[in-house]
Tab-separated table of C-alpha atoms in Angstrom:
chain	number	residue	atom	x	y	z
Y	84	MET	CA	68.534	90.832	90.566
Y	85	SER	CA	71.819	90.017	89.508
Y	86	PHE	CA	75.245	90.063	90.311
Y	87	GLY	CA	78.526	90.574	89.210
Y	88	VAL	CA	82.612	90.696	90.156
Y	89	THR	CA	85.061	94.236	90.014
Y	90	SER	CA	88.519	92.534	90.764
Y	91	ARG	CA	91.679	94.344	90.569
Y	92	SER	CA	93.667	90.991	90.881
Y	93	LEU	CA	94.343	88.450	88.319
Y	94	ARG	CA	91.376	86.602	88.355
Y	95	GLY	CA	89.137	86.871	85.632
Y	96	ILE	CA	85.402	85.066	84.374
Y	97	SER	CA	86.368	81.807	86.250
Y	98	VAL	CA	84.839	83.658	89.182
Y	99	VAL	CA	81.971	84.468	87.752
Y	100	VAL	CA	81.668	80.397	87.107
Y	101	ALA	CA	82.752	79.200	90.692
Y	102	LEU	CA	80.376	81.521	92.460
Y	103	LEU	CA	77.632	80.272	90.341
Y	104	ALA	CA	78.452	76.642	91.348
Y	105	ILE	CA	78.304	77.788	94.905
Y	106	GLY	CA	75.398	78.946	94.846
Y	107	ALA	CA	73.894	75.536	92.326
Y	108	SER	CA	75.366	73.711	95.308
Y	109	GLY	CA	73.464	75.456	98.145
Y	110	CYS	CA	73.923	75.878	102.171
Y	111	SER	CA	70.711	75.716	103.174
Y	112	ASP	CA	70.887	74.129	106.688
Y	113	GLU	CA	69.850	77.153	108.558
Y	114	GLY	CA	66.235	77.537	108.769
Y	115	ASP	CA	63.667	79.560	106.686
Y	116	ALA	CA	63.416	82.183	109.374
Y	117	ASN	CA	66.934	83.457	108.300
Y	118	LYS	CA	66.599	82.930	104.732
Y	119	HIS	CA	65.902	86.826	102.813
Y	120	ALA	CA	66.456	88.584	100.082
Y	121	VAL	CA	70.353	89.531	99.852
Y	122	SER	CA	69.110	93.543	99.130
Y	123	SER	CA	67.752	93.150	102.500
Y	124	LEU	CA	71.082	92.193	104.387
Y	125	ALA	CA	72.936	95.616	105.948
Y	126	THR	CA	76.477	95.836	105.764
Y	127	GLY	CA	78.408	93.912	108.083
Y	128	ASP	CA	75.654	90.625	107.730
Y	129	CYS	CA	77.326	87.465	106.753
Y	130	TYR	CA	75.046	85.296	104.982
Y	131	ASN	CA	75.633	81.614	102.955
Y	132	LEU	CA	73.803	81.274	99.651
Y	133	ASP	CA	70.599	79.552	99.001
Y	134	GLY	CA	70.748	76.194	96.732
Y	135	GLU	CA	67.242	76.601	95.949
Y	136	SER	CA	67.740	80.344	94.343
Y	137	THR	CA	67.471	80.742	90.075
Y	138	SER	CA	68.903	83.179	88.291
Y	139	SER	CA	65.846	84.534	87.007
Y	140	GLU	CA	65.142	85.349	90.974
Y	141	GLU	CA	66.735	87.717	93.512
Y	142	PRO	CA	69.008	85.478	95.478
Y	143	ALA	CA	68.015	84.606	97.887
Y	144	VAL	CA	70.539	83.885	101.468
Y	145	HIS	CA	70.216	82.879	104.861
Y	146	SER	CA	72.102	85.419	107.027
Y	147	VAL	CA	74.206	83.687	109.917
Y	148	SER	CA	76.548	84.625	112.432
Y	149	CYS	CA	80.077	85.530	111.457
Y	150	GLU	CA	81.817	83.688	113.521
Y	151	GLU	CA	79.551	80.495	112.295
Y	152	PRO	CA	81.477	79.165	108.088
Y	153	HIS	CA	80.132	81.497	105.557
Y	154	VAL	CA	80.750	82.384	101.600
Y	155	GLY	CA	80.133	86.313	102.046
Y	156	GLN	CA	79.707	89.174	104.070
Y	157	VAL	CA	78.249	92.284	102.964
Y	158	VAL	CA	80.687	95.029	103.122
Y	159	ASP	CA	78.116	97.847	101.563
Y	160	GLU	CA	73.956	98.506	100.328
Y	161	PHE	CA	73.093	101.373	98.635
Y	162	LYS	CA	70.319	102.367	96.129
Y	163	ILE	CA	70.492	103.848	92.382
Y	164	ASP	CA	67.593	106.808	92.996
Y	165	ASP	CA	69.558	108.204	89.845
Y	166	GLU	CA	67.423	106.693	87.382
Y	167	LYS	CA	64.144	106.788	86.544
Y	168	SER	CA	64.254	103.552	83.257
Y	169	PHE	CA	65.981	100.629	84.098
Y	170	PRO	CA	69.684	101.964	82.692
Y	171	GLY	CA	71.137	98.606	81.675
Y	172	ASP	CA	73.286	95.769	82.900
Y	173	ASP	CA	75.955	97.181	81.946
Y	174	ALA	CA	75.635	100.764	83.345
Y	175	VAL	CA	74.406	99.240	86.462
Y	176	ALA	CA	78.074	97.301	86.420
Y	177	VAL	CA	79.639	101.018	85.764
Y	178	ILE	CA	77.514	101.891	88.658
Y	179	ALA	CA	78.304	99.156	90.694
Y	180	ASP	CA	82.071	99.171	90.454
Y	181	GLY	CA	82.807	103.500	90.999
Y	182	ARG	CA	81.486	101.780	94.214
Y	183	CYS	CA	81.716	98.443	95.322
Y	184	PRO	CA	85.625	98.293	95.569
Y	185	ALA	CA	86.397	102.312	97.500
Y	186	ALA	CA	83.335	100.298	99.736
Y	187	ALA	CA	85.228	97.123	100.265
Y	188	GLU	CA	88.445	98.688	100.641
Y	189	GLU	CA	87.157	100.998	103.323
Y	190	PHE	CA	85.848	98.055	105.092
Y	191	ALA	CA	89.018	95.456	104.618
Y	192	PRO	CA	91.577	97.703	103.646
Y	193	ASP	CA	94.690	95.029	103.420
Y	194	PRO	CA	93.987	92.791	100.627
Y	195	TRP	CA	95.956	90.449	102.434
Y	196	ALA	CA	94.449	90.020	105.491
Y	197	LEU	CA	91.332	88.401	103.305
Y	198	PRO	CA	91.472	85.059	102.998
Y	199	GLU	CA	92.485	83.488	100.067
Y	200	GLY	CA	90.000	82.917	97.250
Y	201	VAL	CA	87.141	85.377	98.486
Y	202	ASP	CA	87.234	88.692	96.432
Y	203	VAL	CA	84.289	91.769	95.615
Y	204	PHE	CA	81.519	90.929	94.064
Y	205	TYR	CA	77.784	93.257	94.185
Y	206	TYR	CA	74.292	92.424	93.766
Y	207	HIS	CA	72.506	94.493	91.293
Y	208	PRO	CA	69.021	94.977	90.140
Y	209	SER	CA	68.140	93.543	86.542
Y	210	LYS	CA	65.564	94.812	84.155
Y	211	THR	CA	62.946	92.372	85.608
Y	212	SER	CA	63.492	93.188	89.347
Y	213	TRP	CA	63.655	96.863	88.235
Y	214	ALA	CA	60.480	96.735	87.267
Y	215	ALA	CA	58.884	95.905	90.017
Y	216	GLY	CA	60.867	97.941	92.551
Y	217	ASP	CA	64.614	96.763	93.147
Y	218	ARG	CA	66.882	99.718	92.799
Y	219	ALA	CA	69.365	97.594	94.796
Y	220	VAL	CA	73.197	96.534	94.859
Y	221	SER	CA	74.984	95.225	97.156
Y	222	CYS	CA	78.597	94.787	97.757
Y	223	ALA	CA	79.975	91.756	99.026
Y	224	TYR	CA	83.379	90.088	100.137
Y	225	THR	CA	82.501	86.507	98.827
Y	226	SER	CA	84.292	83.463	98.865
Y	227	THR	CA	84.406	81.343	95.575
Y	228	THR	CA	86.549	78.242	97.050
Y	229	GLY	CA	84.406	77.462	100.151
Y	230	THR	CA	83.273	78.656	103.202
Y	231	PHE	CA	85.532	81.384	105.886
Y	232	SER	CA	84.834	82.133	109.344
Y	233	GLY	CA	84.996	85.084	111.316
Y	234	SER	CA	84.125	89.295	110.550
Y	235	LEU	CA	86.143	90.274	107.586
Y	236	LYS	CA	85.916	93.909	108.826
Y	237	SER	CA	89.517	95.382	109.302
Y	238	ASP	CA	89.994	96.579	113.094
Y	239	PRO	CA	90.501	100.745	112.685
Y	240	LEU	CA	93.971	101.245	111.413
Y	241	ASP	CA	96.791	104.311	112.350
Y	242	ASP	CA	98.055	106.960	109.916
Y	243	ASP	CA	101.366	104.805	109.123
Y	244	GLN	CA	99.400	101.786	107.718
Y	245	LEU	CA	96.904	103.530	106.243
Y	246	ALA	CA	99.209	105.469	103.887
Y	247	TYR	CA	101.173	102.182	103.130
Y	248	LEU	CA	97.833	99.893	101.736
Y	249	LYS	CA	96.806	103.196	99.785
Y	250	SER	CA	100.534	103.869	98.148
Y	251	SER	CA	101.268	99.935	97.626
Y	252	ALA	CA	98.089	99.853	96.050
Y	253	ALA	CA	98.284	102.359	93.456
Y	254	VAL	CA	101.688	100.776	92.674
Y	255	TYR	CA	99.650	97.196	91.581
Y	256	GLU	CA	97.154	98.513	90.281
Y	257	ALA	CA	98.956	100.395	88.053
Y	258	LEU	CA	100.975	97.233	86.986
Y	259	TRP	CA	97.542	95.484	86.362
Y	260	SER	CA	95.818	98.095	85.301
Y	261	HIS	CA	98.207	99.168	82.248
Y	262	GLN	CA	98.257	95.787	80.505
Y	263	PRO	CA	99.430	96.739	76.963
Y	264	GLU	CA	97.659	95.006	74.687
Y	265	GLY	CA	100.950	93.052	72.860
Y	266	GLU	CA	102.133	89.823	74.718
Y	267	LYS	CA	106.004	90.908	74.144
Y	268	ALA	CA	107.545	94.274	74.208
Y	269	ALA	CA	108.674	94.089	70.405
Y	270	ASP	CA	105.354	93.483	68.888
Y	271	ASP	CA	103.744	96.828	71.352
Y	272	LEU	CA	106.650	98.928	72.559
Y	273	PRO	CA	104.650	101.763	73.175
Y	274	GLY	CA	102.659	99.742	75.232
Y	275	PHE	CA	104.499	98.310	77.954
Y	276	LYS	CA	106.315	101.897	77.892
Y	277	LYS	CA	103.016	103.277	78.874
Y	278	GLN	CA	102.412	100.787	81.590
Y	279	ALA	CA	106.449	101.597	82.434
Y	280	GLY	CA	105.291	104.757	82.890
Y	281	ALA	CA	101.985	104.649	84.990
Y	282	VAL	CA	104.182	102.214	87.802
Y	283	ALA	CA	107.125	104.786	87.608
Y	284	ALA	CA	104.673	107.601	89.343
Y	285	ALA	CA	102.208	105.102	90.887
Y	286	LEU	CA	105.979	104.138	92.504
Y	287	ASP	CA	106.733	107.867	93.042
Y	288	THR	CA	104.284	108.876	95.113
Y	289	HIS	CA	104.194	105.153	97.026
Y	290	LEU	CA	108.403	106.820	98.036
Y	291	GLN	CA	106.662	109.746	99.015
Y	292	THR	CA	104.680	107.223	101.966
Y	293	LEU	CA	107.530	105.905	102.321
Y	294	ARG	CA	109.605	108.919	103.314
Y	295	GLY	CA	107.653	109.563	106.230
Y	296	ILE	CA	107.349	106.245	107.812
Y	297	GLU	CA	110.251	106.420	110.530
Y	298	GLN	CA	111.136	102.960	110.650
Y	299	PRO	CA	113.950	100.246	109.923
Y	300	GLU	CA	112.175	97.831	107.782
Y	301	THR	CA	110.326	100.116	105.776
Y	302	GLY	CA	113.583	101.802	105.142
Y	303	LYS	CA	115.054	99.376	103.655
Y	304	LEU	CA	112.052	98.933	101.546
Y	305	ARG	CA	112.017	101.976	100.636
Y	306	GLU	CA	115.512	101.457	98.965
Y	307	GLU	CA	114.617	98.853	97.381
Y	308	LEU	CA	111.870	100.038	95.651
Y	309	GLU	CA	114.079	103.142	94.946
Y	310	LYS	CA	116.187	100.980	92.786
Y	311	ALA	CA	113.193	99.859	91.179
Y	312	GLU	CA	111.522	103.101	90.225
Y	313	THR	CA	114.927	103.550	88.494
Y	314	GLU	CA	114.368	100.313	86.662
Y	315	TRP	CA	110.854	101.350	85.298
Y	316	LYS	CA	111.899	105.325	84.867
Y	317	THR	CA	114.378	103.127	82.235
Y	318	ALA	CA	112.166	101.329	80.746
Y	319	ALA	CA	109.647	103.653	80.319
Y	320	ALA	CA	112.418	105.688	78.494
Y	321	ALA	CA	113.784	102.812	75.375
Y	322	GLY	CA	114.265	103.387	72.348
Y	323	ASP	CA	113.874	99.602	71.645
Y	324	ALA	CA	112.668	96.502	72.520
Y	325	ASP	CA	115.695	95.113	73.724
Y	326	SER	CA	116.586	97.832	76.074
Y	327	PHE	CA	113.439	97.789	77.161
Y	328	GLN	CA	113.512	94.163	78.251
Y	329	THR	CA	116.093	94.686	79.959
Y	330	ALA	CA	114.792	97.433	82.063
Y	331	TYR	CA	112.495	95.713	82.256
Y	332	ASP	CA	112.745	92.592	83.937
Y	333	ALA	CA	114.977	94.012	86.856
Y	334	ALA	CA	112.232	96.698	87.081
Y	335	PHE	CA	109.313	94.231	87.411
Y	336	ALA	CA	111.521	91.915	90.072
Y	337	GLY	CA	111.108	94.977	92.531
Y	338	LEU	CA	107.912	94.777	92.843
Y	339	ASP	CA	108.525	90.629	94.239
Y	340	PRO	CA	105.502	91.542	97.089
Y	341	SER	CA	107.796	88.920	99.449
Y	342	LYS	CA	109.920	91.884	99.618
Y	343	SER	CA	107.715	93.599	101.606
Y	344	VAL	CA	107.296	91.304	103.970
Y	345	ALA	CA	109.608	93.010	106.912
Y	346	ALA	CA	108.176	96.202	106.369
Y	347	ARG	CA	105.149	94.958	106.854
Y	348	LYS	CA	106.096	92.843	110.138
Y	349	GLU	CA	107.096	95.852	111.081
Y	350	LEU	CA	103.758	97.903	110.491
Y	351	LYS	CA	101.777	95.503	112.065
Y	352	LEU	CA	99.881	94.764	108.859
Y	353	ALA	CA	99.594	91.125	107.106
Y	354	SER	CA	102.719	89.950	106.209
Y	355	THR	CA	101.951	86.384	104.238
Y	356	VAL	CA	101.882	86.793	100.323
Y	357	PRO	CA	98.611	85.920	99.316
Y	358	ALA	CA	98.889	83.214	96.725
Y	359	ASP	CA	97.499	85.175	93.575
Y	360	GLU	CA	100.153	87.763	93.846
Y	361	ALA	CA	103.260	85.410	94.648
Y	362	GLU	CA	101.816	84.049	91.663
Y	363	GLY	CA	103.036	86.604	89.396
Y	364	TRP	CA	106.798	86.534	90.311
Y	365	ALA	CA	107.049	82.762	90.507
Y	366	GLY	CA	110.098	81.109	88.778
């Protein structure tokens, strides 16, 4: 069995390296009675990685109470049943990428409520473990910076909370998933304009959602985002790099997550901007 990471944030391959470091150092104070293959855990189970595991075997974990310090919690587990032969690491990763983020979002819909350093990882069959009958994929929230305590399972959210989180997440997904190839608008104006168009479209949907939430702070946020949407549309239609940059600077500033804190408090959602979110708008 192998592992991978699926992230919609700014984190990259260093996350995988960090997970390897956690696995190497180990958290093995628990007895062997609580030692399991990661694929044997159920959704909601919390665990620590076993320092004696190697990259050539299925990761072993120690199941612990979620109230104790731990490095991970399973958010979904499923089997790949529609493939007779091992489809390859890339194909298995595509399957996990298609399911794990959605399962994690359902388990804990508000990413702001996650402890710092926690991201979505998955454990999946390797070619060797597949030959031995392994078909299991385990999706988990795993910390790359230490341990956390308590279950990440969210309490039930109301319709307004869920609608806000879904449409807001789509805006930032549009921003980060449509990164242009060039570093500057002058290098790749079509790419930057495409990104601006995607963000403007996502913002339009988000604003429709906010119009259905009749709360004062949410209304103020809507007014701010309406201004931002205008700038994103202007950027998407820019005829040259200079006019694009002028609109883009204002448009990007309009998405500063700190602008949504008051509305989030009003909706009784987490209201502390995650460090990696705040970093994008720092300075």
